[in-house]
Short mmCIF file of C-alpha atoms and ligand atoms in Angstrom, two decimals:
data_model
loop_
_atom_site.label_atom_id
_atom_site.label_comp_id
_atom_site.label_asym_id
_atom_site.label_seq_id
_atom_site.Cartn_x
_atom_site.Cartn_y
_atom_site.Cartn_z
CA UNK A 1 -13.87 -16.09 20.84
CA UNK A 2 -15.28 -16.29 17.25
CA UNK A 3 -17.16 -14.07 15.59
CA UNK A 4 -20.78 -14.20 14.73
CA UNK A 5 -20.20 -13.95 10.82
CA UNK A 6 -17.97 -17.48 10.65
CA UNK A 7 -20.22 -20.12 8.04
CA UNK A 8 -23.07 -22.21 9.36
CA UNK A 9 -20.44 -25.25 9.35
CA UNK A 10 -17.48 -23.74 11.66
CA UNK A 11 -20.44 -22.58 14.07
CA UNK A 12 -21.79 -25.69 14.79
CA UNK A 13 -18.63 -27.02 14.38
CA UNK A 14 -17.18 -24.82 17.39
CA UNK A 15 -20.65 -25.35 19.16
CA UNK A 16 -19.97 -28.69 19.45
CA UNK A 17 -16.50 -28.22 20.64
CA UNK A 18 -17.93 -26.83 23.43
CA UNK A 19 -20.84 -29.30 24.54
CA UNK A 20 -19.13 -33.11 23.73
CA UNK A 21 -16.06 -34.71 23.40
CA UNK A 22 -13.05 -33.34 21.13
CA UNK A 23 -13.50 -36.86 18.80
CA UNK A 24 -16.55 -37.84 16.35
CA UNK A 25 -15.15 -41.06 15.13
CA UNK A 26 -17.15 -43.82 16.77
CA UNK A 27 -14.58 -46.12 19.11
CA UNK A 28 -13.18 -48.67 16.96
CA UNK A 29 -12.74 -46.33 13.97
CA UNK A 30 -9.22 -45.56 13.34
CA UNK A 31 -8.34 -41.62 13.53
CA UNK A 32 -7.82 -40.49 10.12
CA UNK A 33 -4.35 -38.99 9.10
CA UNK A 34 -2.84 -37.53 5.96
CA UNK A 35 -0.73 -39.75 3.66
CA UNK A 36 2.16 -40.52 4.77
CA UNK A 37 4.18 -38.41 1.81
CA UNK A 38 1.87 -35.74 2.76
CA UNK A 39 4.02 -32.70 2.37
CA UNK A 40 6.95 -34.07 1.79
CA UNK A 41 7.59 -32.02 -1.51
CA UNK A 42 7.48 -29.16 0.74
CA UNK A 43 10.06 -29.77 2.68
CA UNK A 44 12.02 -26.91 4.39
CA UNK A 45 15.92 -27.87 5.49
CA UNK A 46 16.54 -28.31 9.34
CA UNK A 47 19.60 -26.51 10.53
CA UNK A 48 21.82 -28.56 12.81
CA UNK A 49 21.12 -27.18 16.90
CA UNK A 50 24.80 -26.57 18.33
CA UNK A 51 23.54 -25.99 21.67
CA UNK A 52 22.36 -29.15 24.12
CA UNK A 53 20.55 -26.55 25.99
CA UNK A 54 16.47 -27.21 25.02
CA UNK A 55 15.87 -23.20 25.58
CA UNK A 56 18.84 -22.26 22.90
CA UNK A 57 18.58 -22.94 18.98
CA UNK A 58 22.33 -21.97 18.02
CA UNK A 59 23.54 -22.28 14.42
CA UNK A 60 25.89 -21.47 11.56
CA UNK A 61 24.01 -20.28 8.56
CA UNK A 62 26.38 -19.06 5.53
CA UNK A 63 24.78 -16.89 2.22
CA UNK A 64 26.69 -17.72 -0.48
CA UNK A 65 25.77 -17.93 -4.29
CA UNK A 66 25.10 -21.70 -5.03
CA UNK A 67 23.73 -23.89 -7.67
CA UNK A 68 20.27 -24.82 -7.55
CA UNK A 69 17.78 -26.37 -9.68
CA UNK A 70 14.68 -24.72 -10.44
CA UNK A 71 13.57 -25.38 -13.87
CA UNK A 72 14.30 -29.06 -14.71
CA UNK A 73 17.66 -29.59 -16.61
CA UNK A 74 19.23 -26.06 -15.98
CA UNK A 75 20.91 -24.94 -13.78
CA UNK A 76 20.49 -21.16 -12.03
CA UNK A 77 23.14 -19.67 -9.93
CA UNK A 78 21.13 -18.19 -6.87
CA UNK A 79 21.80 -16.40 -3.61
CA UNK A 80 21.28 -18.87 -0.92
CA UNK A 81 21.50 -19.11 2.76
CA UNK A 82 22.94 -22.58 2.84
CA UNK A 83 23.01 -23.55 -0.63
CA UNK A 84 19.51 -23.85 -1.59
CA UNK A 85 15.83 -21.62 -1.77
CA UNK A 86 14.69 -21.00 1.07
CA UNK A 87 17.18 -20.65 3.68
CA UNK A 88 16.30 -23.60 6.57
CA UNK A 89 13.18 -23.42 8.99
CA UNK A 90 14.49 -21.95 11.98
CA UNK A 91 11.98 -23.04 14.99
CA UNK A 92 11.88 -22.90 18.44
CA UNK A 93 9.91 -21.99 21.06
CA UNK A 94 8.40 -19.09 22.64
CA UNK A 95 11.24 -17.50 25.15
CA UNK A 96 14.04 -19.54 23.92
CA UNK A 97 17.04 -17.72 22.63
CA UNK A 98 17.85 -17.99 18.60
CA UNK A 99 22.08 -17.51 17.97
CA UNK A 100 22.65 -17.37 14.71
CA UNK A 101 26.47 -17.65 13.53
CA UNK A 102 26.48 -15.80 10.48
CA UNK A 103 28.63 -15.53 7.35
CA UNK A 104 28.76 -13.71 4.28
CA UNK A 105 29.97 -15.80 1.64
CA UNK A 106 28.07 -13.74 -1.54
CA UNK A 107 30.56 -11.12 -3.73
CA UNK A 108 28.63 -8.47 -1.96
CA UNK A 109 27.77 -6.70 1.58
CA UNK A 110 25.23 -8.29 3.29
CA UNK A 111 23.03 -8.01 6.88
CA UNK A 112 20.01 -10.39 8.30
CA UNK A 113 17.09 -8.76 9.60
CA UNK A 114 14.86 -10.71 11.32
CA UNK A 115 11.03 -9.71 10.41
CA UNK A 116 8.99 -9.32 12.59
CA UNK A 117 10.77 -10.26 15.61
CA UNK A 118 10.40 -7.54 18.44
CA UNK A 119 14.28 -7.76 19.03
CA UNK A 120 17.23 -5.32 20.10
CA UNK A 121 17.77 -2.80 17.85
CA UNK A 122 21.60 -3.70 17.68
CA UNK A 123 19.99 -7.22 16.15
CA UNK A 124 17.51 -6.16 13.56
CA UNK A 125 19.99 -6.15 10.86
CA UNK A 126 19.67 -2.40 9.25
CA UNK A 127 22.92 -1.40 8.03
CA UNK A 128 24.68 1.83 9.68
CA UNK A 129 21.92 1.49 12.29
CA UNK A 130 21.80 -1.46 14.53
CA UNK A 131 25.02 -2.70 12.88
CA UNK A 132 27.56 -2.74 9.91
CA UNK A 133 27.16 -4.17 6.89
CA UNK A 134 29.17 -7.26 6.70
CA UNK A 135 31.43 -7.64 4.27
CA UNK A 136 31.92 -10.46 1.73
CA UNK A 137 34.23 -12.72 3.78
CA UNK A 138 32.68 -11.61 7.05
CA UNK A 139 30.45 -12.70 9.77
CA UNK A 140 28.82 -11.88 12.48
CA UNK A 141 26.81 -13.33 15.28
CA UNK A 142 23.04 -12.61 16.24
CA UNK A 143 21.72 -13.55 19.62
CA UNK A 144 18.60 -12.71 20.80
CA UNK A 145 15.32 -14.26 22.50
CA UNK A 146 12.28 -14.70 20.38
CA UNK A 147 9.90 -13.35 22.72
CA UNK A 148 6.22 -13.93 20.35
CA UNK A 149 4.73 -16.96 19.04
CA UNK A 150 3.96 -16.58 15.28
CA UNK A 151 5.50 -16.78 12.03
CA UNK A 152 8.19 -14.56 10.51
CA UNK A 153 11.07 -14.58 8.45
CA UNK A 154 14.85 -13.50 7.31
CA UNK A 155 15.96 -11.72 5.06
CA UNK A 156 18.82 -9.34 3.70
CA UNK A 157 18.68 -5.85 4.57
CA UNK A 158 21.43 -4.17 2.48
CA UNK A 159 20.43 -4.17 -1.49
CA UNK A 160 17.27 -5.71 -0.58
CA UNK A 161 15.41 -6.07 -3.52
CA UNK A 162 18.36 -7.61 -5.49
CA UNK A 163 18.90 -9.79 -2.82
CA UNK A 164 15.77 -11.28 -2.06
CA UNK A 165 14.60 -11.98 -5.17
CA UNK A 166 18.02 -13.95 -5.82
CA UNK A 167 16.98 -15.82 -3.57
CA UNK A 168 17.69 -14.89 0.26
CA UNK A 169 15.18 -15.32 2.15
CA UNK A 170 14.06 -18.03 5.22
CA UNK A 171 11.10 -19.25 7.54
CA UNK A 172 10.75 -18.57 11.38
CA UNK A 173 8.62 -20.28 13.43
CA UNK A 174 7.86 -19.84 17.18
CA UNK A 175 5.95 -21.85 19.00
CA UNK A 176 3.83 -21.63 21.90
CA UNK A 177 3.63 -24.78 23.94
CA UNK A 178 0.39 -24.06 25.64
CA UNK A 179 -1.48 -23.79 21.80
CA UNK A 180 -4.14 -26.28 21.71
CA UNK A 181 -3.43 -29.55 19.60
CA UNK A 182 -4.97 -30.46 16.67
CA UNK A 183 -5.46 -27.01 14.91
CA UNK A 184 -4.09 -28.99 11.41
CA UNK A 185 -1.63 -30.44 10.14
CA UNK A 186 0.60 -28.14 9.56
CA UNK A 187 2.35 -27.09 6.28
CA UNK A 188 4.77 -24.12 6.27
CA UNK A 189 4.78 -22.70 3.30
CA UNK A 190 7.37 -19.93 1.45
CA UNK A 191 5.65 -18.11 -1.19
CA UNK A 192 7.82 -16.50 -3.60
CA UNK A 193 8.39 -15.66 -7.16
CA UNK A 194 11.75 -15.50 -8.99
CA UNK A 195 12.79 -14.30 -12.41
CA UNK A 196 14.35 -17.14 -14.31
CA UNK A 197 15.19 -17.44 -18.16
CA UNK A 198 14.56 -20.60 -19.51
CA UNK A 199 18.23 -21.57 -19.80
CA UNK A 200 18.30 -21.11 -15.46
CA UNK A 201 20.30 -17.89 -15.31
CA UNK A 202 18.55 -15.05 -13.36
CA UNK A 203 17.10 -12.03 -15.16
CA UNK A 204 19.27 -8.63 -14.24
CA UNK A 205 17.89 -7.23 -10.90
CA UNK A 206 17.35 -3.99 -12.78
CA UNK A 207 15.34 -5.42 -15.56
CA UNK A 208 12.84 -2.67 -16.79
CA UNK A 209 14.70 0.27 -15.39
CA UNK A 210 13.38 3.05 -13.47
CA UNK A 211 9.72 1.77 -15.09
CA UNK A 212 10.54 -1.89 -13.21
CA UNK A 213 11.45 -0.12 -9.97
CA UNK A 214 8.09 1.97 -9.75
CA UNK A 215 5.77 -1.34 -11.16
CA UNK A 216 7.65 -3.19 -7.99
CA UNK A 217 9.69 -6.00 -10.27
CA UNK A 218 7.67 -9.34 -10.04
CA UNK A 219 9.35 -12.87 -11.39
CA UNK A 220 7.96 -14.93 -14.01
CA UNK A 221 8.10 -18.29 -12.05
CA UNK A 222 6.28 -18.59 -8.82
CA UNK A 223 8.10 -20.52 -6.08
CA UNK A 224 7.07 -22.48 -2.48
CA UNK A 225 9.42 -23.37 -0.46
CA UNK A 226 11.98 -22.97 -3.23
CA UNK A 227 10.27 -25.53 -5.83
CA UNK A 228 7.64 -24.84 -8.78
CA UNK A 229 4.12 -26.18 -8.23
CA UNK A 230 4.79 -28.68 -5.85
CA UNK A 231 1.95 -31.54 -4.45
CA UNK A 232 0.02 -32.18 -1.53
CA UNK A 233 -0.96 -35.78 -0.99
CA UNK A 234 -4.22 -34.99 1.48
CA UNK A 235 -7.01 -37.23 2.60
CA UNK A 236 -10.37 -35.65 1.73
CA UNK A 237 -11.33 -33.26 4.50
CA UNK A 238 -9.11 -33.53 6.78
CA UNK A 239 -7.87 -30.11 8.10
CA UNK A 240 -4.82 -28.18 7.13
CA UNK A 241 -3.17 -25.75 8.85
CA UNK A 242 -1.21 -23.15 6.87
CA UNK A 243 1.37 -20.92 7.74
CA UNK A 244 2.14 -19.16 4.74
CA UNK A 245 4.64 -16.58 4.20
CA UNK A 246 4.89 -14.08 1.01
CA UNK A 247 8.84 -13.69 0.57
CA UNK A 248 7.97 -11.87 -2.71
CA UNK A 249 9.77 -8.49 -3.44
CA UNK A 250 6.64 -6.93 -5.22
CA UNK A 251 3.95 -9.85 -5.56
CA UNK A 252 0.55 -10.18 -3.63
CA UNK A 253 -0.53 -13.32 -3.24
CA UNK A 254 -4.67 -13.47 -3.58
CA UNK A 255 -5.41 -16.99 -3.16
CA UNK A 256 -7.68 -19.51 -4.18
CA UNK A 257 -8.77 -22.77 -3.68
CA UNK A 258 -11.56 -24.23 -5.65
CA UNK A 259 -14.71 -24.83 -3.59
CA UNK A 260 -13.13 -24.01 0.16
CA UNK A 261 -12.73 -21.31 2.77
CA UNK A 262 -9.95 -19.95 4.23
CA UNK A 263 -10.12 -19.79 7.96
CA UNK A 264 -7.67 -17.34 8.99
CA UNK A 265 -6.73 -17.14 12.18
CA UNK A 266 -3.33 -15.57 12.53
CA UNK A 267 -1.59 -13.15 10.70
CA UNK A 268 1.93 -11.45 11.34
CA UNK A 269 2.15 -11.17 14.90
CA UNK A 270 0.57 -14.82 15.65
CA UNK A 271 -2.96 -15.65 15.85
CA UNK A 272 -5.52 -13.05 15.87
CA UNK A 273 -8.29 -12.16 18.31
CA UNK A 274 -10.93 -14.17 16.36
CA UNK A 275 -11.16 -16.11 12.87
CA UNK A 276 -12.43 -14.66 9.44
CA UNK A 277 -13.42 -16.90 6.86
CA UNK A 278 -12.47 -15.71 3.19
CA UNK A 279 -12.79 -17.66 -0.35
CA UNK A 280 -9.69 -15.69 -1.72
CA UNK A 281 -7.52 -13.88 1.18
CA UNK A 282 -4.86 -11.53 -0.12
CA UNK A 283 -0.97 -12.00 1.64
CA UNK A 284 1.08 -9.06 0.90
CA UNK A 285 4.43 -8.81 0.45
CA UNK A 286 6.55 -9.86 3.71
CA UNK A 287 2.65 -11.02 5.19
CA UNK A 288 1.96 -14.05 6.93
CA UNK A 289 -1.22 -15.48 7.51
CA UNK A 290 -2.04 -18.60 9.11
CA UNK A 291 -4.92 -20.45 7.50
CA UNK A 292 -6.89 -23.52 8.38
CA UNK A 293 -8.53 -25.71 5.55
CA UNK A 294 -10.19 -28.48 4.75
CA UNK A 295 -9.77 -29.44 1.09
CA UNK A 296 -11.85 -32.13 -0.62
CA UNK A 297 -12.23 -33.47 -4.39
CA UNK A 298 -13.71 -30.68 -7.07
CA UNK A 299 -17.55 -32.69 -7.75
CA UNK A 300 -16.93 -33.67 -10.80
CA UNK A 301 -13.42 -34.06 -11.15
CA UNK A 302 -11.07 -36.67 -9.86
CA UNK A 303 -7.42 -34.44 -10.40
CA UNK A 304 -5.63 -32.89 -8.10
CA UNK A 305 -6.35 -29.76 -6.91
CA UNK A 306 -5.07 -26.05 -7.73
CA UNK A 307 -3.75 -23.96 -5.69
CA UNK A 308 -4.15 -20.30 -7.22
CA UNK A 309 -2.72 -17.25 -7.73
CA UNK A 310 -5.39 -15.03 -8.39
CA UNK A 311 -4.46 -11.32 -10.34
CA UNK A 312 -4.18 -8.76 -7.96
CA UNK A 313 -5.25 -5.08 -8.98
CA UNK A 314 -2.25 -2.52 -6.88
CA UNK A 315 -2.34 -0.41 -8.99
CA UNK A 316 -1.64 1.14 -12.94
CA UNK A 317 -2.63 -2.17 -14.80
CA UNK A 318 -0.70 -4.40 -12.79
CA UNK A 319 -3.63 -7.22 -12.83
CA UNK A 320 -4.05 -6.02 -16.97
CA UNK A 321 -4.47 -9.13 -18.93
CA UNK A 322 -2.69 -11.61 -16.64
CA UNK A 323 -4.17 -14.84 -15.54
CA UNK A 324 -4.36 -17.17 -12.38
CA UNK A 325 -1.51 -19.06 -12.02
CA UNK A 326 -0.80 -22.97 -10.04
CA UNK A 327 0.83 -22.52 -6.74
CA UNK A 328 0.95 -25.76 -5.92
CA UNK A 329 -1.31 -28.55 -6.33
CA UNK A 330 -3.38 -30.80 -3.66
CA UNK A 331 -4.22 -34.84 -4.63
CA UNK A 332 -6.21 -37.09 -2.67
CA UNK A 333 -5.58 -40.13 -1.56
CA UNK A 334 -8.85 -41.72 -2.68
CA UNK A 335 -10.03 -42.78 0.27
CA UNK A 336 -13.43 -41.12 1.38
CA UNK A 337 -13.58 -37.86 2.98
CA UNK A 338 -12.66 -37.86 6.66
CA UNK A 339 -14.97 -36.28 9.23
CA UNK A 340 -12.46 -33.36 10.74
CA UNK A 341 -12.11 -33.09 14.75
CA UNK A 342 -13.92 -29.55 15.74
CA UNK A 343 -11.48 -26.88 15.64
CA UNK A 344 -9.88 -26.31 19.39
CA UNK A 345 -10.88 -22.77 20.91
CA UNK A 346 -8.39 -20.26 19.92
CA UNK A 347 -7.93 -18.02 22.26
CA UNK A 348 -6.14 -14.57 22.11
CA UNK A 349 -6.49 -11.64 23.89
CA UNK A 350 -5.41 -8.34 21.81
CA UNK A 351 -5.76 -5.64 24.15
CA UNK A 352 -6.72 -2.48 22.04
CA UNK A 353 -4.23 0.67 22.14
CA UNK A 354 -5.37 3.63 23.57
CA UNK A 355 -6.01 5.97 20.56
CA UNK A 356 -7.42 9.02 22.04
CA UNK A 357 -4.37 10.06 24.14
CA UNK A 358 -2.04 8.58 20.95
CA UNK A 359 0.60 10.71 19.26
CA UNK A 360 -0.25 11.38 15.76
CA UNK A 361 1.98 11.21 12.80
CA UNK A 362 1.60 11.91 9.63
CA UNK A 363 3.46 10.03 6.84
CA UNK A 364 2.60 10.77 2.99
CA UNK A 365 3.59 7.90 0.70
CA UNK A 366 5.50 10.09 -2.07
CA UNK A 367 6.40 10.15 -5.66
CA UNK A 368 9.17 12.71 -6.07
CA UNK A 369 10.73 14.82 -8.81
CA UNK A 370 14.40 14.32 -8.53
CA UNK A 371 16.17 17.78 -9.80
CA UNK A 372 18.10 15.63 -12.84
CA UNK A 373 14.84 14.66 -14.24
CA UNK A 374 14.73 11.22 -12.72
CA UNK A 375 12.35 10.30 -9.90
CA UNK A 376 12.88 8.90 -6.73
CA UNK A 377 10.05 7.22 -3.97
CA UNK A 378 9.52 8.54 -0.45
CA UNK A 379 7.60 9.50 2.79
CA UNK A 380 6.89 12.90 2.91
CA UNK A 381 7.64 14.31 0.04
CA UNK A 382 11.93 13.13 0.53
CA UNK A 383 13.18 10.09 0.00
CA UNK A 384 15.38 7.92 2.21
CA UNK A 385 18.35 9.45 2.22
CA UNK A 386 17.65 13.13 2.51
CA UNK A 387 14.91 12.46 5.72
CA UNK A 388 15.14 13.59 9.39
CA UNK A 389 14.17 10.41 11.25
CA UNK A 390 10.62 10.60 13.56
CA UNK A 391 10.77 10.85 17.21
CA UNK A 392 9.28 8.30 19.72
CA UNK A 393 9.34 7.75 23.47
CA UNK A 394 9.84 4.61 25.27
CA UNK A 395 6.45 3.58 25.98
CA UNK A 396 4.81 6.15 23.77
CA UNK A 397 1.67 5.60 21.83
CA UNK A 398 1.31 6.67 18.65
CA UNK A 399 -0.91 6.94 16.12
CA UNK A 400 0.56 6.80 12.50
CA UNK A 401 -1.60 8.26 9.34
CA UNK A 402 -0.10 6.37 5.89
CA UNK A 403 -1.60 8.18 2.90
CA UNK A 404 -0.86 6.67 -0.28
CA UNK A 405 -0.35 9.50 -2.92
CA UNK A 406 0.52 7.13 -5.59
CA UNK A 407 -1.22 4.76 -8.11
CA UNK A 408 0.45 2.09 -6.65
CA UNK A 409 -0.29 -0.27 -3.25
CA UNK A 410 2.44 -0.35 -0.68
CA UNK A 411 2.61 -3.09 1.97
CA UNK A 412 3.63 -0.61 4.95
CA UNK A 413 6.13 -2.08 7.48
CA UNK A 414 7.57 -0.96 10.46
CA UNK A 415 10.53 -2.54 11.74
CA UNK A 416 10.45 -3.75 15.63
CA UNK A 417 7.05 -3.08 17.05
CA UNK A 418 4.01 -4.76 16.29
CA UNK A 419 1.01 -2.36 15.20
CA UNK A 420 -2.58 -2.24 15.26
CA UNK A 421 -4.71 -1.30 12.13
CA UNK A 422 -7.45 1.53 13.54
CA UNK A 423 -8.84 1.45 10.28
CA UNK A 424 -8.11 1.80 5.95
CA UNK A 425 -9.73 4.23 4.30
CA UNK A 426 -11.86 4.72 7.85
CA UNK A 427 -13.11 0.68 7.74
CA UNK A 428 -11.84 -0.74 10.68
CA UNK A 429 -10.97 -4.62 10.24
CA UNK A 430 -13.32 -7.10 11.30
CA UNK A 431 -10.43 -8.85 13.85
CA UNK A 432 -8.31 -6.94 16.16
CA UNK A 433 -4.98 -8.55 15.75
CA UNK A 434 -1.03 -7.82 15.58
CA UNK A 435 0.72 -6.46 12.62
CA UNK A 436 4.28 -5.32 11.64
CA UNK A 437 3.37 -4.90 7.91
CA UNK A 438 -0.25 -3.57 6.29
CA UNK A 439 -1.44 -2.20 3.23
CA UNK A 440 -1.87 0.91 2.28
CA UNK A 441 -4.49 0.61 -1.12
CA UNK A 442 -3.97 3.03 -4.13
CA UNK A 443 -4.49 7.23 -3.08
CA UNK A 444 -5.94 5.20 0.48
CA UNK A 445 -5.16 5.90 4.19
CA UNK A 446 -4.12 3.42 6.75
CA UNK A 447 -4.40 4.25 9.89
CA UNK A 448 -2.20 2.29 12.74
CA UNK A 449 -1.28 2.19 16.69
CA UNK A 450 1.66 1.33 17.83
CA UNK A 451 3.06 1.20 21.63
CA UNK A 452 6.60 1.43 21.35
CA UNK A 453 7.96 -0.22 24.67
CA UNK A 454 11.32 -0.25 26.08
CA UNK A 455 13.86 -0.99 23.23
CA UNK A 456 15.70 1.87 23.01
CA UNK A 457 17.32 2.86 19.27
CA UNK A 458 16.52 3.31 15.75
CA UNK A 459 14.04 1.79 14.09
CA UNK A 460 13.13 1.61 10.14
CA UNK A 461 9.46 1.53 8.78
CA UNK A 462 9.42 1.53 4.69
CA UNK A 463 7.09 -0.19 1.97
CA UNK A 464 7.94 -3.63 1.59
CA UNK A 465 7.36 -3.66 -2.06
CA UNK A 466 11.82 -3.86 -2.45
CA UNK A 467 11.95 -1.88 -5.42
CA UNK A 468 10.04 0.98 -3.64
CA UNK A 469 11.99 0.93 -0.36
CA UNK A 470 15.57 0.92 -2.42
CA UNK A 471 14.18 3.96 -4.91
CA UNK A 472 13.44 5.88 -1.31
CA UNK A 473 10.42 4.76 0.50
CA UNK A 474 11.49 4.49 3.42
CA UNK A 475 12.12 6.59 7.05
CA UNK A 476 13.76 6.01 10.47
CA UNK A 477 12.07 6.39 14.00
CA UNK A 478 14.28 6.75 16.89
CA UNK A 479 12.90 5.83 20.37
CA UNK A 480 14.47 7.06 23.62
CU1 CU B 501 5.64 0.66 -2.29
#
């Protein structure tokens, strides 16, 4: 059920989805439907199903450096799954089984970890873990069932931040056939940034040094679904349903839209016990959110639309004297606004962890003095490298403290398991819902549950801020 707090309009909007018929247009009225080019300049690549069998999305997916086009005229030589930013939309449904026959075509190792997917640990792609790396000139296959409906991603997991701000990176979607119809219509949406000089070539991945590893390395040309500020041809009030990814290696994405709400009512680990309305919600890196909208004309103004990037503050001036930036634009079709069917009734059920007989851990977020006068990031006062991995049992309940030492934010993930947030800096969220990443706000605490259940192995958890995990931050947990 919804909350209490939702605007006067989405209350008596889900009133009336409760007392009369799912339609307001009078009989004869024709339904109203986006423009047919809708979001067609968001277009995400289809990969080609080798397996008749409905329950099985088999493929071949290659990462290779190709050729693409981002700023108009040049040409940029990027790190692609399949030739082109982003990688194709892999979707199927809830249960099915995803085989993925993979091959490293780029001059370097490579792996695919599958975020957010609560998969084998001989599948989740970290290196000397759950598998090899695979060399250039190899391959290897994945095979696993996607067992949650939601929205999550791929992405390298060997030289991460190098190699997903080149480029790598790729939209999941699983679907749950019993979800109500019309929630939106539905845009999936890649949010990225990449650092591109004007001729096309990339800027070095260690631009900035050891100062652009600790500030989390952001690109200077913000990207959806591969392509800079791209349209939306939208009738007037008809409702949108985004499911937005942040494939960034350091960015946040605070949103805005000019004169609407955000409903959100999903996150990482599908949709969320309730919705929460928000003017400018905040996606972290490796985030999803899923939003519902219902955009309409600026009064006053007959152009299209902005989508914005609003500054985020994590930390040390990283919002100093920087302004919002176009994600994308939104123009109408002129008509007049439609009247949007009431939202369906979302429900989820997100039974609360048992915190009082939980495990606790502690985990310090760490800036450390290496002995050559260098630094390096990690959890606990070690970094990476040098750390004994945590212990978990199968079916163990544990209760994870994140303290955030530094004047940065880190976007806390943990690979495998989705988590519950207790509470950040002792607030607990409005809307009980699953996570596999959460942030953890400058010198602030974030407190999380996790059940792990009966996947055996080793598991990573690190900040998802690239830079930060490569320089260190970063730990292993290994359940049996
Ligand atoms: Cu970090």
């Amino acid at each position: 059920m919804y909350s209490a707090d939702l605007p006067s309009w989405l209350g008596i909007v889900l009133l009336l989805a409760g007392s009369v018929s799912a339609c307001g247009a009078e009989p004869n009225e024709p339904v109203a439907e986006q423009p047919a080019s809708f979001a067609d300049e968001l277009e995400l690549r289809v990969p080609v199903d080798l397996n008749p069998d409905p329950n099985v999305l088999e493929i071949n997916l290659e990462a290779r450096v190709s050729n693409v086009e981002l700023l108009a005229g040049t040409t940029t030589p990027a790190w692609t799954y399949d030739g082109a930013i982003p990688g194709p939309l892999l979707r199927a449904k809830v249960g099915d089984r995803l085989i993925v026959h993979f091959k490293n075509a780029l001059p370097e190792a490579t792996t695919i970890h599958w975020h957010g997917l609560r998969i084998p640990a001989n599948q989740d792609g970290v290196p000397g873990h759950g598998q090899a790396p695979i060399e250039p000139g190899g391959s290897f296959d994945y095979s696993f069932i996607l067992p949650d409906a939601g929205t999550y991603w791929y992405h390298p997991h060997f030289d991460s931040a190098a190699q997903v701000s080149n480029g790598l990176y790729g939209p999941i979607v699983v679907d749950d056939p019993a979800e109500p119809q019309g929630i939106g219509d539905e845009v999936v949406m890649m949010l990225s940034d990449i650092g591109v000089r004007a001729d096309g070539r990339l800027f070095p991945n260690d631009a900035g040094g050891d100062l652009g590893t600790l500030f989390g390395r952001e690109g200077n040309v913000l990207l959806v679904n591969g392509r800079i500020a791209p349209t939306i041809f939208a009738r007037a009030g008809l409702r949108q349903r985004w499911r937005v990814i942040n494939a960034a290696q350091s960015r946040y994405f605070q949103l805005a839209l000019p004169g609407t709400s955000f409903v959100r009512i999903g996150g990482d680990g599908g949709l969320a016990e309730s919705a929460e309305v928000s003017s400018s919600p905040v996606v972290v890196p490796a985030g999803r959110a899923d939003f519902v909208l219902e955009p309409r004309p600026q009064a006053g103004s007959s152009g299209p639309l902005p989508l914005l990037w609003i500054p985020y503050d994590r930390g040390f001036g990283t919002a100093y004297a920087r302004e919002p930036e176009t994600v994308l634009h939104i123009d109408f079709d002129g008509q007049a606004p439609a009247v949007s069917p009431p939202l369906p009734e979302l429900t989820r059920d997100v039974p609360e962890l048992d915190a009082e007989h939980a495990t606790p851990v502690a985990l310090d977020l760490t800036l450390n003095d290496a002995s050559d006068g260098s630094f390096a990031l990690g959890i606990n006062g070690v970094p990476s490298w040098q750390a004994q991995h945590l212990m978990a049992r199968l079916g163990e309940t544990q209760l994870w403290t994140v303290r955030n030492t530094i004047e940065w934010d880190h976007p806390f993930h943990l690979h495998g398991f989705f988590f519950q947030v207790l509470d950040v800096n002792g607030v607990a969220p409005k809307v009980r819902e699953w996570h596999d990443t959460a942030n953890v706000p400058v010198n602030g605490e974030l407190r999380l549950l996790v059940k792990f259940d009966e996947r055996p192995g080793m598991w990573m958890f690190h900040c998802h801020i690239l830079d930060h995990s490569d320089a260190g931050m970063m730990g292993m947990v290994l359940l049996q």
